[in-house]
mmCIF file of C-alpha atoms in Angstrom:
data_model
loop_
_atom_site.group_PDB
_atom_site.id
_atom_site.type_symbol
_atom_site.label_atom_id
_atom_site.label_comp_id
_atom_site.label_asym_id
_atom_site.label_seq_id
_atom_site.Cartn_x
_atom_site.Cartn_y
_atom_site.Cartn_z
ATOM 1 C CA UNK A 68 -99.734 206.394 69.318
ATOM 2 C CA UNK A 69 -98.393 204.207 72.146
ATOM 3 C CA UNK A 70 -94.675 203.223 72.508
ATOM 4 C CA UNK A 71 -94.852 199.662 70.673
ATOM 5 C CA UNK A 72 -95.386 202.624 67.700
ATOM 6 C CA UNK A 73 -91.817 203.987 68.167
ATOM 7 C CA UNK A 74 -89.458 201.590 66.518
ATOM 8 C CA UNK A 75 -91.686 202.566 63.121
ATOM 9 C CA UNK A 76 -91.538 205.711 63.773
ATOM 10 C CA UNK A 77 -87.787 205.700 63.822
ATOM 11 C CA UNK A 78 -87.965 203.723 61.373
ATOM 12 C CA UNK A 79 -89.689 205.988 59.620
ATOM 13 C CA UNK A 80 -87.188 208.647 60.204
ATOM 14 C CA UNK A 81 -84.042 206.216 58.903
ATOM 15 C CA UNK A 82 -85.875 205.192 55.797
ATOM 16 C CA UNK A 83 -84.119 205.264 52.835
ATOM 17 C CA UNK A 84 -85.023 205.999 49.200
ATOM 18 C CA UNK A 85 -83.214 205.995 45.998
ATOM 19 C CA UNK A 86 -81.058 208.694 44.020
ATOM 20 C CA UNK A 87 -83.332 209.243 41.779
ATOM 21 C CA UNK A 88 -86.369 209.572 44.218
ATOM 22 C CA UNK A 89 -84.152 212.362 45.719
ATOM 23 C CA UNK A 90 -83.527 213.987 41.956
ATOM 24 C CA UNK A 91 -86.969 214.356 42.215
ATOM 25 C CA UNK A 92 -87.582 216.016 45.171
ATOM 26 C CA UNK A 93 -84.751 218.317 45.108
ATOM 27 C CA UNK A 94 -85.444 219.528 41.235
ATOM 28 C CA UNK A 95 -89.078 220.286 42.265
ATOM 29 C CA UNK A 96 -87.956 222.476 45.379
ATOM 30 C CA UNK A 97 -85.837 224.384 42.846
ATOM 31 C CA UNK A 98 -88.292 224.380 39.999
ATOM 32 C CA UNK A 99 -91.282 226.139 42.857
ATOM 33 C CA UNK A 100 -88.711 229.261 42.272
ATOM 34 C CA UNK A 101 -90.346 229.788 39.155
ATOM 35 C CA UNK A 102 -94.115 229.209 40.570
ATOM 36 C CA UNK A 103 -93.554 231.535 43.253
ATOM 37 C CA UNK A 104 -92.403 235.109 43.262
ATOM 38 C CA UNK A 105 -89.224 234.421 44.256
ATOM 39 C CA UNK A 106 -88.304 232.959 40.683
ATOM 40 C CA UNK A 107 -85.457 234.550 39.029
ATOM 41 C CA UNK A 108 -86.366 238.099 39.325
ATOM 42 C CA UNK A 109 -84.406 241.039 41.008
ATOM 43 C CA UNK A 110 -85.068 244.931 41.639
ATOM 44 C CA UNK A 111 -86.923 246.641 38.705
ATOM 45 C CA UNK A 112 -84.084 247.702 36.500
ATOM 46 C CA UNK A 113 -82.566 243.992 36.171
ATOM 47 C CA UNK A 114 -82.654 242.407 32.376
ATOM 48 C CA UNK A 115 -83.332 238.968 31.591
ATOM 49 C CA UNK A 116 -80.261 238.887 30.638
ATOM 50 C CA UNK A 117 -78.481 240.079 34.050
ATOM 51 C CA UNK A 118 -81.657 237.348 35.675
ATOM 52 C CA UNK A 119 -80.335 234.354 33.511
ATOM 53 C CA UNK A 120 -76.669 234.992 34.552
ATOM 54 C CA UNK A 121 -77.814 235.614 38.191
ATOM 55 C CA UNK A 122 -79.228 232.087 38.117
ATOM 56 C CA UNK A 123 -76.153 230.286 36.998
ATOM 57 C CA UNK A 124 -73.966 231.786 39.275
ATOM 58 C CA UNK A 125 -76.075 231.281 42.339
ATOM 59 C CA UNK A 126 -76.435 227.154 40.710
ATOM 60 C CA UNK A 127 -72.506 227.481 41.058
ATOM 61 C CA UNK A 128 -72.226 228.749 43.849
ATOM 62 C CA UNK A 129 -74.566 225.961 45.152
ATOM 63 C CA UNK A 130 -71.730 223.755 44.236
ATOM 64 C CA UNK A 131 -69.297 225.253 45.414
ATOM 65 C CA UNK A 132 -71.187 225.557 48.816
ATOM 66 C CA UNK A 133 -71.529 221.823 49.103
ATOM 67 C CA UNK A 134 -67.644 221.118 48.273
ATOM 68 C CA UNK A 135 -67.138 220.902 51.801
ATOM 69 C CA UNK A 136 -69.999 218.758 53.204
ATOM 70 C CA UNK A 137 -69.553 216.041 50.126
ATOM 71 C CA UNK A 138 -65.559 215.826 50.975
ATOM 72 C CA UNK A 139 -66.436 215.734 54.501
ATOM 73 C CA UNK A 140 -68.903 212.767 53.903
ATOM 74 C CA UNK A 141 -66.891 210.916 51.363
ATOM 75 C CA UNK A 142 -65.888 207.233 52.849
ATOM 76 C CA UNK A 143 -68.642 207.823 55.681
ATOM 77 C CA UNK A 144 -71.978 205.983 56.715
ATOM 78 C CA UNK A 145 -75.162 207.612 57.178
ATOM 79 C CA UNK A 146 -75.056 211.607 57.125
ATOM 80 C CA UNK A 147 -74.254 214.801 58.968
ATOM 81 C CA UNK A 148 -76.830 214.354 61.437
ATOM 82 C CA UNK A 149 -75.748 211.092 62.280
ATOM 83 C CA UNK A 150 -72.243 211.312 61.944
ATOM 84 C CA UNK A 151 -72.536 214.313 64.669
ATOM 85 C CA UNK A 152 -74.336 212.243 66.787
ATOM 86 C CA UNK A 153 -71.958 209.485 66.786
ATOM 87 C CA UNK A 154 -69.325 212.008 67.104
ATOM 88 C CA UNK A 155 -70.943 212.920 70.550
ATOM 89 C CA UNK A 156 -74.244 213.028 71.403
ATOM 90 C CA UNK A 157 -74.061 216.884 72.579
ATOM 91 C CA UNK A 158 -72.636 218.103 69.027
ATOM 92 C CA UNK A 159 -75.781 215.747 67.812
ATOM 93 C CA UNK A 160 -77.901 218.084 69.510
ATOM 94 C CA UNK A 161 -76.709 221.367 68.271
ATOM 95 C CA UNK A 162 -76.334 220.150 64.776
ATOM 96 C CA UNK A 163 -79.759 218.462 64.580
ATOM 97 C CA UNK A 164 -81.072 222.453 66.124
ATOM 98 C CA UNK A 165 -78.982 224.662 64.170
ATOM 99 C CA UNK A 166 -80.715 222.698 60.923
ATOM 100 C CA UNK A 167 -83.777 222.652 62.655
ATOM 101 C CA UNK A 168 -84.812 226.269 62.297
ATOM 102 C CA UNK A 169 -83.973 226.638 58.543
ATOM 103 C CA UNK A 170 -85.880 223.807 57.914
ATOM 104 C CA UNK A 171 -88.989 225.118 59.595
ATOM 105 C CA UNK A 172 -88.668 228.285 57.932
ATOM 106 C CA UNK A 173 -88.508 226.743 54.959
ATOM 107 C CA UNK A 174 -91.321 224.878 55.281
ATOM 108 C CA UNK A 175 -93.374 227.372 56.947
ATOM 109 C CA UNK A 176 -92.706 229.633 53.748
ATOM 110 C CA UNK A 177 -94.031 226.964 51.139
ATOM 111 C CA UNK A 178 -96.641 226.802 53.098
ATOM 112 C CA UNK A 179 -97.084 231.039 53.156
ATOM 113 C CA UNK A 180 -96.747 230.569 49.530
ATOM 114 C CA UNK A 181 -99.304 228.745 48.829
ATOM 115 C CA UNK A 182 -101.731 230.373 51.339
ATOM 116 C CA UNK A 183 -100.610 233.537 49.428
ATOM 117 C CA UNK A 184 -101.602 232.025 46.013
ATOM 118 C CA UNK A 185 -104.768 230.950 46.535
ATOM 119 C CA UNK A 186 -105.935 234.570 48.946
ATOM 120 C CA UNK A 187 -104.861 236.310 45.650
ATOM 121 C CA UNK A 188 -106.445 234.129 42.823
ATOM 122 C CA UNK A 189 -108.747 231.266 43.934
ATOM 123 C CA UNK A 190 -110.489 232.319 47.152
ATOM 124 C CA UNK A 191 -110.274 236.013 48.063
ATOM 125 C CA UNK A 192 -112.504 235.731 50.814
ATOM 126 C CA UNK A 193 -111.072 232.769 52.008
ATOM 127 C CA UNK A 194 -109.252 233.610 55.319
ATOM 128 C CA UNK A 195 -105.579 233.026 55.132
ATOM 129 C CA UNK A 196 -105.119 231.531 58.720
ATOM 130 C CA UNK A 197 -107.804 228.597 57.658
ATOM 131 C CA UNK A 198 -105.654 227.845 54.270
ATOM 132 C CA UNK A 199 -102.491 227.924 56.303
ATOM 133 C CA UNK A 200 -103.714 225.730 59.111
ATOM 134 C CA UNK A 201 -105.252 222.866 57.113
ATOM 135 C CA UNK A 202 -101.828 222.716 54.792
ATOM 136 C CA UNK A 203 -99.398 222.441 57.896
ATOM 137 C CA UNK A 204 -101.907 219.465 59.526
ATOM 138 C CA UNK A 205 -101.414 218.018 55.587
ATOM 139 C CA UNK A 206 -97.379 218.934 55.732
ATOM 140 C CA UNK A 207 -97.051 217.431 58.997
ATOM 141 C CA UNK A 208 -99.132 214.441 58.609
ATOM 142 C CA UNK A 209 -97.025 213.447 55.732
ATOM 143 C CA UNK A 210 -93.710 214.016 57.540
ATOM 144 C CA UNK A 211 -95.078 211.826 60.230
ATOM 145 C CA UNK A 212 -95.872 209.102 57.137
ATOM 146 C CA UNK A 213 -92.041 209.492 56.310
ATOM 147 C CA UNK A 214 -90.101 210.228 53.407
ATOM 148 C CA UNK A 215 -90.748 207.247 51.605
ATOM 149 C CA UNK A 216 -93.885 208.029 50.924
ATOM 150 C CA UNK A 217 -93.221 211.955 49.822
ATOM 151 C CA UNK A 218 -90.541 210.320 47.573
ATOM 152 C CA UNK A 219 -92.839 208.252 45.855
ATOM 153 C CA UNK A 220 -95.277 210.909 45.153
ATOM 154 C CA UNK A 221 -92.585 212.845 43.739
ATOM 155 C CA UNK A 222 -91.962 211.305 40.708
ATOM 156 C CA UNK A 223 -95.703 211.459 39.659
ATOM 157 C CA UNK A 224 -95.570 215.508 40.803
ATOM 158 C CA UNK A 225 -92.834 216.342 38.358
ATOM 159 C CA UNK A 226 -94.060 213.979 35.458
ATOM 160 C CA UNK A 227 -97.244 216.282 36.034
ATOM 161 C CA UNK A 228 -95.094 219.694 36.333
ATOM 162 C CA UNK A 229 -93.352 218.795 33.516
ATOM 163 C CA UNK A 230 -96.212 218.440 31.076
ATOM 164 C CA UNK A 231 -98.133 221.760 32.207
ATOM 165 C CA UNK A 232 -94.792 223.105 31.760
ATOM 166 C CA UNK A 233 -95.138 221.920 27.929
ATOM 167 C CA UNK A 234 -98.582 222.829 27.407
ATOM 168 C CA UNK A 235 -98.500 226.632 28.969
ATOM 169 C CA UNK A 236 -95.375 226.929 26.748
ATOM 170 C CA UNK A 237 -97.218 225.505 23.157
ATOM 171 C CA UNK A 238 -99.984 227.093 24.524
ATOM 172 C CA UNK A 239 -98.828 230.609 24.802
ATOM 173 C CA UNK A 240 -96.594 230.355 21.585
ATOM 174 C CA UNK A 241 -99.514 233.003 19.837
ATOM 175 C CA UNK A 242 -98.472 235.629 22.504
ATOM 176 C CA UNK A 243 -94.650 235.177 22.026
ATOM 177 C CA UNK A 244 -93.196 238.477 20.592
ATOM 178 C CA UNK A 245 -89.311 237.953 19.541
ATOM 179 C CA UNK A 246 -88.917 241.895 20.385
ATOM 180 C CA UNK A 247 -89.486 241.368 23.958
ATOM 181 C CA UNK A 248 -86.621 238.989 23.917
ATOM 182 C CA UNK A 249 -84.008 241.605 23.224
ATOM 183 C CA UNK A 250 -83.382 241.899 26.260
ATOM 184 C CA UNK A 251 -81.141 238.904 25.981
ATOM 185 C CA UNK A 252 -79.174 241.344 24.081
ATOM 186 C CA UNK A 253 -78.740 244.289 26.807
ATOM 187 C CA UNK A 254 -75.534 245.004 28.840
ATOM 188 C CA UNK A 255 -75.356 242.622 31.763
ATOM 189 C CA UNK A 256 -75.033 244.971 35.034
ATOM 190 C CA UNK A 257 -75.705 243.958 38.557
ATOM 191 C CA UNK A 258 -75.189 240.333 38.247
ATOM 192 C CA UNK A 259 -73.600 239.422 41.262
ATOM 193 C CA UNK A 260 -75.453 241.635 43.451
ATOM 194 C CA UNK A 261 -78.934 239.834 42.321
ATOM 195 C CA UNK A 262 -77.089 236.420 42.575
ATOM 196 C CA UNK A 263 -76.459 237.446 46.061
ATOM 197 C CA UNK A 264 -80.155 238.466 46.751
ATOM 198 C CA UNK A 265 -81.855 235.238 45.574
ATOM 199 C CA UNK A 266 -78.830 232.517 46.989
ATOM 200 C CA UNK A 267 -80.901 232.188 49.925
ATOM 201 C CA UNK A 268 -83.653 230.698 47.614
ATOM 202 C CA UNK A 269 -81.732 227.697 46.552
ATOM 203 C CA UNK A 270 -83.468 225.960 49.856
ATOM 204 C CA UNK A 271 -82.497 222.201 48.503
ATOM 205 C CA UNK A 272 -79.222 222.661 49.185
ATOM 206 C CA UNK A 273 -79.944 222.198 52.676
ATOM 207 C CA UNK A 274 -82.767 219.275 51.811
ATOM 208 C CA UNK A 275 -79.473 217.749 50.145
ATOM 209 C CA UNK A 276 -77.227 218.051 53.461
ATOM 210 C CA UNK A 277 -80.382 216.712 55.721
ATOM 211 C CA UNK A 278 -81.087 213.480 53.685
ATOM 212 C CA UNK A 279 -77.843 212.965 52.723
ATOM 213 C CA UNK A 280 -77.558 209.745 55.286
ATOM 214 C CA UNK A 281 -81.471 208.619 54.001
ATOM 215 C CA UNK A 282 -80.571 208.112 50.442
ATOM 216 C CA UNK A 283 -78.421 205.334 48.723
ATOM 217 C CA UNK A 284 -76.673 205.292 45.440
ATOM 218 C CA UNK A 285 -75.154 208.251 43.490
ATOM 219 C CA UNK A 286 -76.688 211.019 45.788
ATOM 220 C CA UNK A 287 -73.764 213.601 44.626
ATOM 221 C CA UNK A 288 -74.906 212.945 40.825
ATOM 222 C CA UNK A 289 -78.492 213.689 41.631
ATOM 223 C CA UNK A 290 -77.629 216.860 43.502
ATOM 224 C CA UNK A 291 -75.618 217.894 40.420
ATOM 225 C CA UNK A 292 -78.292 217.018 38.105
ATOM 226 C CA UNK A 293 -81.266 218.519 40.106
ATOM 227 C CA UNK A 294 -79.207 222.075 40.354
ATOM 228 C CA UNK A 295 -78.484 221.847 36.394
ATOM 229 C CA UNK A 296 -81.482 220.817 35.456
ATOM 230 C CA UNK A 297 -83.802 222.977 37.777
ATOM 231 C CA UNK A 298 -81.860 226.001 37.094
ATOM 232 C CA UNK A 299 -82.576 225.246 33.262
ATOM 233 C CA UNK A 300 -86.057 224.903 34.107
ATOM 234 C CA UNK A 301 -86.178 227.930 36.248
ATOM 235 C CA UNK A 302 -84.308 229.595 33.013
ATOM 236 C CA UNK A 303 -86.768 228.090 30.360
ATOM 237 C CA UNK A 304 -90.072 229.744 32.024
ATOM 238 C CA UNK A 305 -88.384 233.012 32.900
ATOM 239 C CA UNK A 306 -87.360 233.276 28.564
ATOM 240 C CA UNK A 307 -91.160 232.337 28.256
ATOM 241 C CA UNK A 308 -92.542 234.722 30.771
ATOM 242 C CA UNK A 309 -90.768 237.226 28.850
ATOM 243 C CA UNK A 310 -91.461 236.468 25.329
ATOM 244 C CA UNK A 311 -94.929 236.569 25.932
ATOM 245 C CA UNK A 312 -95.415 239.574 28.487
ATOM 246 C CA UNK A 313 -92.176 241.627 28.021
ATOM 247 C CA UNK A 314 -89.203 241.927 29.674
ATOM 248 C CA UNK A 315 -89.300 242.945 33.583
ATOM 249 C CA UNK A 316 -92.906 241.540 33.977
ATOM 250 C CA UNK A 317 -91.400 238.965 36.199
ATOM 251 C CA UNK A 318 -90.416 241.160 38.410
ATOM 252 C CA UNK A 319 -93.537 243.020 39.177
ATOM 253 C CA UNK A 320 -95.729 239.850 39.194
ATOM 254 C CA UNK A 321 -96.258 237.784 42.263
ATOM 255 C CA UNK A 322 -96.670 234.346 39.881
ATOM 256 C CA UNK A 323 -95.545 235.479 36.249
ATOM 257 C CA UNK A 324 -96.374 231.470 35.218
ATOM 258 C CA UNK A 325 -99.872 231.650 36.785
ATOM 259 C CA UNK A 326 -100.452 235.292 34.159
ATOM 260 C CA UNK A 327 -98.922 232.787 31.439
ATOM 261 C CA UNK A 328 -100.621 230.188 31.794
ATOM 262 C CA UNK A 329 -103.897 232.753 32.021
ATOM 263 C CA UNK A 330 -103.125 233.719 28.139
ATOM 264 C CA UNK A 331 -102.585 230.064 26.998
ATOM 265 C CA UNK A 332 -105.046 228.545 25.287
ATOM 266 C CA UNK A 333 -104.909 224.835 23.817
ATOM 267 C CA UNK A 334 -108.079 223.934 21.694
ATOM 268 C CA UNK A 335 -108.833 220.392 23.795
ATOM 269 C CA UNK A 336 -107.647 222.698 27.353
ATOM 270 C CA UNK A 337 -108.935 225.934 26.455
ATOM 271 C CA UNK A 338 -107.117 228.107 29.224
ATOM 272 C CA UNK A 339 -104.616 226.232 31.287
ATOM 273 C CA UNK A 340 -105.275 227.967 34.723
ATOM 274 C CA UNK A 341 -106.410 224.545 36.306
ATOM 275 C CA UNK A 342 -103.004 223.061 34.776
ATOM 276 C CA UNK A 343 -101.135 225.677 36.809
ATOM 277 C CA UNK A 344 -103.640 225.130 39.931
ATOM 278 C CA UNK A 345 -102.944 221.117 40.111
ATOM 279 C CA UNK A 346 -99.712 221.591 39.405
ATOM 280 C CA UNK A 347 -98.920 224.272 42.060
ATOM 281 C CA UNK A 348 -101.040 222.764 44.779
ATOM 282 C CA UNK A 349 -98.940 219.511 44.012
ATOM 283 C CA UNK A 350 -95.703 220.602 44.089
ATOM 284 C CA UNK A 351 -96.701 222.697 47.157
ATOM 285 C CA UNK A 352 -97.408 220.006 48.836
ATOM 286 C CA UNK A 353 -94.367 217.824 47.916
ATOM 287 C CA UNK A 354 -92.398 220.734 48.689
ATOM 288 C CA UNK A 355 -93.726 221.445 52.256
ATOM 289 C CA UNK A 356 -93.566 217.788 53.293
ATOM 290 C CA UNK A 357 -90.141 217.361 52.140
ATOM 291 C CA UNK A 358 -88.871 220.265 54.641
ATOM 292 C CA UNK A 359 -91.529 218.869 57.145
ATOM 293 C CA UNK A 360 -89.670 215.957 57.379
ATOM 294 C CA UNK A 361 -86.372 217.933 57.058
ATOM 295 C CA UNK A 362 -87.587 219.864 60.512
ATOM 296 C CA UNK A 363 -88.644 216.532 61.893
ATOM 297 C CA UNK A 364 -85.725 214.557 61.370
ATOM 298 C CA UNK A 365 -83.519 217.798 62.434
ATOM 299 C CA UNK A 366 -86.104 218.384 65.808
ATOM 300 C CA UNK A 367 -85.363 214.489 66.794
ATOM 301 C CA UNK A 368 -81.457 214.664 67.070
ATOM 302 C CA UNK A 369 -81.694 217.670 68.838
ATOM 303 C CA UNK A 370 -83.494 215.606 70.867
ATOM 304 C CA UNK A 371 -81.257 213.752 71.538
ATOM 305 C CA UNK A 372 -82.047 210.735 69.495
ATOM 306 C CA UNK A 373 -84.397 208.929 71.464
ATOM 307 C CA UNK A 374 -87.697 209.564 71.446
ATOM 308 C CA UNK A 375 -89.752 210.235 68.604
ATOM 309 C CA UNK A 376 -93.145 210.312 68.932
ATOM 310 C CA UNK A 377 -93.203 213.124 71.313
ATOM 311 C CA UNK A 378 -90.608 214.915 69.176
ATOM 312 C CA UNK A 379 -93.624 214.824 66.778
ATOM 313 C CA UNK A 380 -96.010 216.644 68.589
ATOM 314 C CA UNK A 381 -93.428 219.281 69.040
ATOM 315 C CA UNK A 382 -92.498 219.492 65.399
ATOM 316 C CA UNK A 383 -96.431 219.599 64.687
ATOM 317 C CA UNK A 384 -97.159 222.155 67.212
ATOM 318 C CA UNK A 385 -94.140 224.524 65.947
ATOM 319 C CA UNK A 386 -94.730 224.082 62.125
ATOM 320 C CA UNK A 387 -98.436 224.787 62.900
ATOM 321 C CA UNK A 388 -97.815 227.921 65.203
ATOM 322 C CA UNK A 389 -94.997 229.164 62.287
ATOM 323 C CA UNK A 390 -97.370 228.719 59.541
ATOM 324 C CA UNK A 391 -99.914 230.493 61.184
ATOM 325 C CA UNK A 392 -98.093 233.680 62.352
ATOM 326 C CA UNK A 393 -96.544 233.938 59.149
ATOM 327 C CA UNK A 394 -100.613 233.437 57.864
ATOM 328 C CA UNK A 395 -101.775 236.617 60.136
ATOM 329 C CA UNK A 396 -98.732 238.716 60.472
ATOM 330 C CA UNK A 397 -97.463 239.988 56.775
ATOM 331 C CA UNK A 398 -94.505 241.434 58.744
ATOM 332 C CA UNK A 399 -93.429 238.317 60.512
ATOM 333 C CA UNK A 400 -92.822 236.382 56.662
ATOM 334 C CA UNK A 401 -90.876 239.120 55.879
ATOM 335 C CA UNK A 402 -89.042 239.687 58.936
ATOM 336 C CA UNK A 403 -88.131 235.700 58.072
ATOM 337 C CA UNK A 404 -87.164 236.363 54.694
ATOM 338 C CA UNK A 405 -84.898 239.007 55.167
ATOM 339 C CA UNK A 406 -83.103 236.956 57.441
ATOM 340 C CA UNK A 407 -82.393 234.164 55.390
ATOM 341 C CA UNK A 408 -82.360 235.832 52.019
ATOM 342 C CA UNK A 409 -78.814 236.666 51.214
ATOM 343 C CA UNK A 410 -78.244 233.046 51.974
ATOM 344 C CA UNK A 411 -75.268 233.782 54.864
ATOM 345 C CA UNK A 412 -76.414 231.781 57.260
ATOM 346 C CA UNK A 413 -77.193 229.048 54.823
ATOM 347 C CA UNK A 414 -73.583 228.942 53.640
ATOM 348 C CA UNK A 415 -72.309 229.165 57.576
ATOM 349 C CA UNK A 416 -73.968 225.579 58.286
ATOM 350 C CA UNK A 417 -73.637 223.865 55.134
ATOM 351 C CA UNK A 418 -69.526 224.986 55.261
ATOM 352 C CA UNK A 419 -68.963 225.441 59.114
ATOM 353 C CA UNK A 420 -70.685 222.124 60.401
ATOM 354 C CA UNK A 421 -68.821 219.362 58.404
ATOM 355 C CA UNK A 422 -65.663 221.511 58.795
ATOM 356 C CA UNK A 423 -66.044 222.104 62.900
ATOM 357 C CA UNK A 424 -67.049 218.177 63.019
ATOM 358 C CA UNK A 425 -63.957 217.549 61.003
ATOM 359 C CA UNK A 426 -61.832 219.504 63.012
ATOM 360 C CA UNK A 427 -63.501 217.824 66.776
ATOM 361 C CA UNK A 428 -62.822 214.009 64.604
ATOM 362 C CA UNK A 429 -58.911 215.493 64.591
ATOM 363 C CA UNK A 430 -58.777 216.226 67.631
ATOM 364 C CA UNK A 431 -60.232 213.561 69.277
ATOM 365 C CA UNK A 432 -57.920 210.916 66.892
ATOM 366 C CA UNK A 433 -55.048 212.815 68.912
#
């Protein structure tokens, strides 16, 4: 790359797509909580029931998180990052950090997700450093590419997640027992405190903050719409995890839709494991390169908002160093997800940022 590359490149990094390209991407970061282990599960002990509620009070709370940020950005152009930088270029630089290291985290744990998928069903004796390295090169090619293109691709990844969806579900309807589904039926207990363990899942909300200023038309309706219907989604699979392999197997499972979709059997399909495997591997990807970009976009305002292509090779370098310690070092994913699991310092940026910036926009009128 040579510098007549970087006015595309920032290009690149301004593009903008539409509200329903961003539905898309932020329902299928939701809807990989019910891929992954961290799907609406809690301690053993939890009942579906207690899970279901726990997932429509963390989707409120989701809202009620944002409040803040979408007042603070009604009757404004572009988004937090840039309104920060305009602000002053120093506040630019601390916002564009502080979201920074979320966003790698959050990209480097897709990306430890999907490493940890395939170690513990497709290729055992695959190391886990090799799967890890060749996904961030793919995550961070396609943040360098932009979100345009990610955007696109979207659309086509949940059209596909939704139909193995369908098919696993018809597919495993022989399996479903209605007594495993009393559950439903148990005294709710410990709601709030399992809300509060998985908030710091709900990773879009700070994909929604980030490309906020890239997006045009109704971007509050597609947030609202991705959180409903992604936490129905999440909801759905759970009630079908259950029916089929009893209540508190979700829990105890690493991927509880990979074991359904194991048992499901469609007479053109036969087993629907490769359903699952496309349709994991896709949304992994989709997934990772949207918080790529996130990182990116966050890396070049703390930058300072000039150059790009060397912020670049420091965003690759990172995300490829992150992905790969959390690849070799169990302890080090963990360490990370402990940190940002209860969803604190989530809810610190999302609320303190627009209202400090508010607050310095005050001032600075008087």
């Amino acid at each position: 790359m040579n510098r007549g590359s970087e006015p595309v490149l920032k290009g690149k990094l301004s593009a903008r797509i539409s509200a329903f390209q961003l539905f898309c991407l932020l329902y299928l970061s939701r809807v990989f909580l019910a891929l992954s282990k961290t799907g609406a599960q809690g301690e053993q002990g939890f009942t579906l029931s207690s899970a279901l509620l726990a997932l429509a009070v963390d989707m409120l709370l989701g809202f009620a998180v944002m409040l803040p940020f979408l007042l603070y950005m009604r009757g404004r152009d572009g988004g937090l990052l840039e309104n920060a930088h305009a602000l002053h270029p120093a506040a630019g630089r601390i916002v564009g950090l502080l979201f920074a290291v979320p966003s790698f985290y959050y990209c480097a744990e897709t990306v430890y997700q999907f490493g940890l998928y395939y170690r513990e069903y497709i290729m055992e004796n695959t190391g886990t450093l090799i799967v890890a390295f060749l996904m961030a090169l793919a995550v961070s090619y396609a943040a360098f590419m932009g979100l345009e293109s990610v955007a696109r691709m979207s659309f086509l990844v949940l059209a596909v997640s939704v139909v193995t969806f369908l098919l696993i579900g018809f597919g495993a309807a022989g399996n479903y027992d209605p007594i495993y589904l009393r559950a439903l039926l148990f005294p709710v207990d410990g709601v709030w405190k399992q809300a509060m363990d998985t908030f710091g899942y709900f990773f879009d909300l700070l994909a929604f903050a980030v490309l906020y200023g890239n997006t045009k038309g109704g971007r509050g309706h597609s947030f609202v719409w991705s959180g409903v219907l992604g936490t129905a989604t999440v909801a759905v699979l759970s009630v079908m995890v259950s029916a089929a392999l009893g209540d508190g197997f979700i829990s105890r499972v690493s991927f509880p839709v990979h074991t359904l979709a194991g048992i499901s059997e469609l007479s053109i399909f036969q087993r629907l494991d490769a359903g699952y495997l496309v349709c994991w591997t896709l949304l992994s990807f989709v997934r990772g390169a949207l918080y790529g970009f996130c990182a990116y976009r966050c890396l070049y305002y703390a930058g300072g908002a000039k150059r790009a292509v060397p912020v670049f090779y420091l965003f690759a370098a990172v995300l490829t160093v992150l992905c790969s310690l959390f690849a070799l070092v169990g302890n080090a994913a963990l360490a990370a997800s402990t940190l940002f699991q209860n969803g604190l310092i989530l809810t610190v940026l999302l609320v303190g940022t627009p209202l400090v910036l508010f607050l310095l926009e005050r001032g600075r009128r008087a």
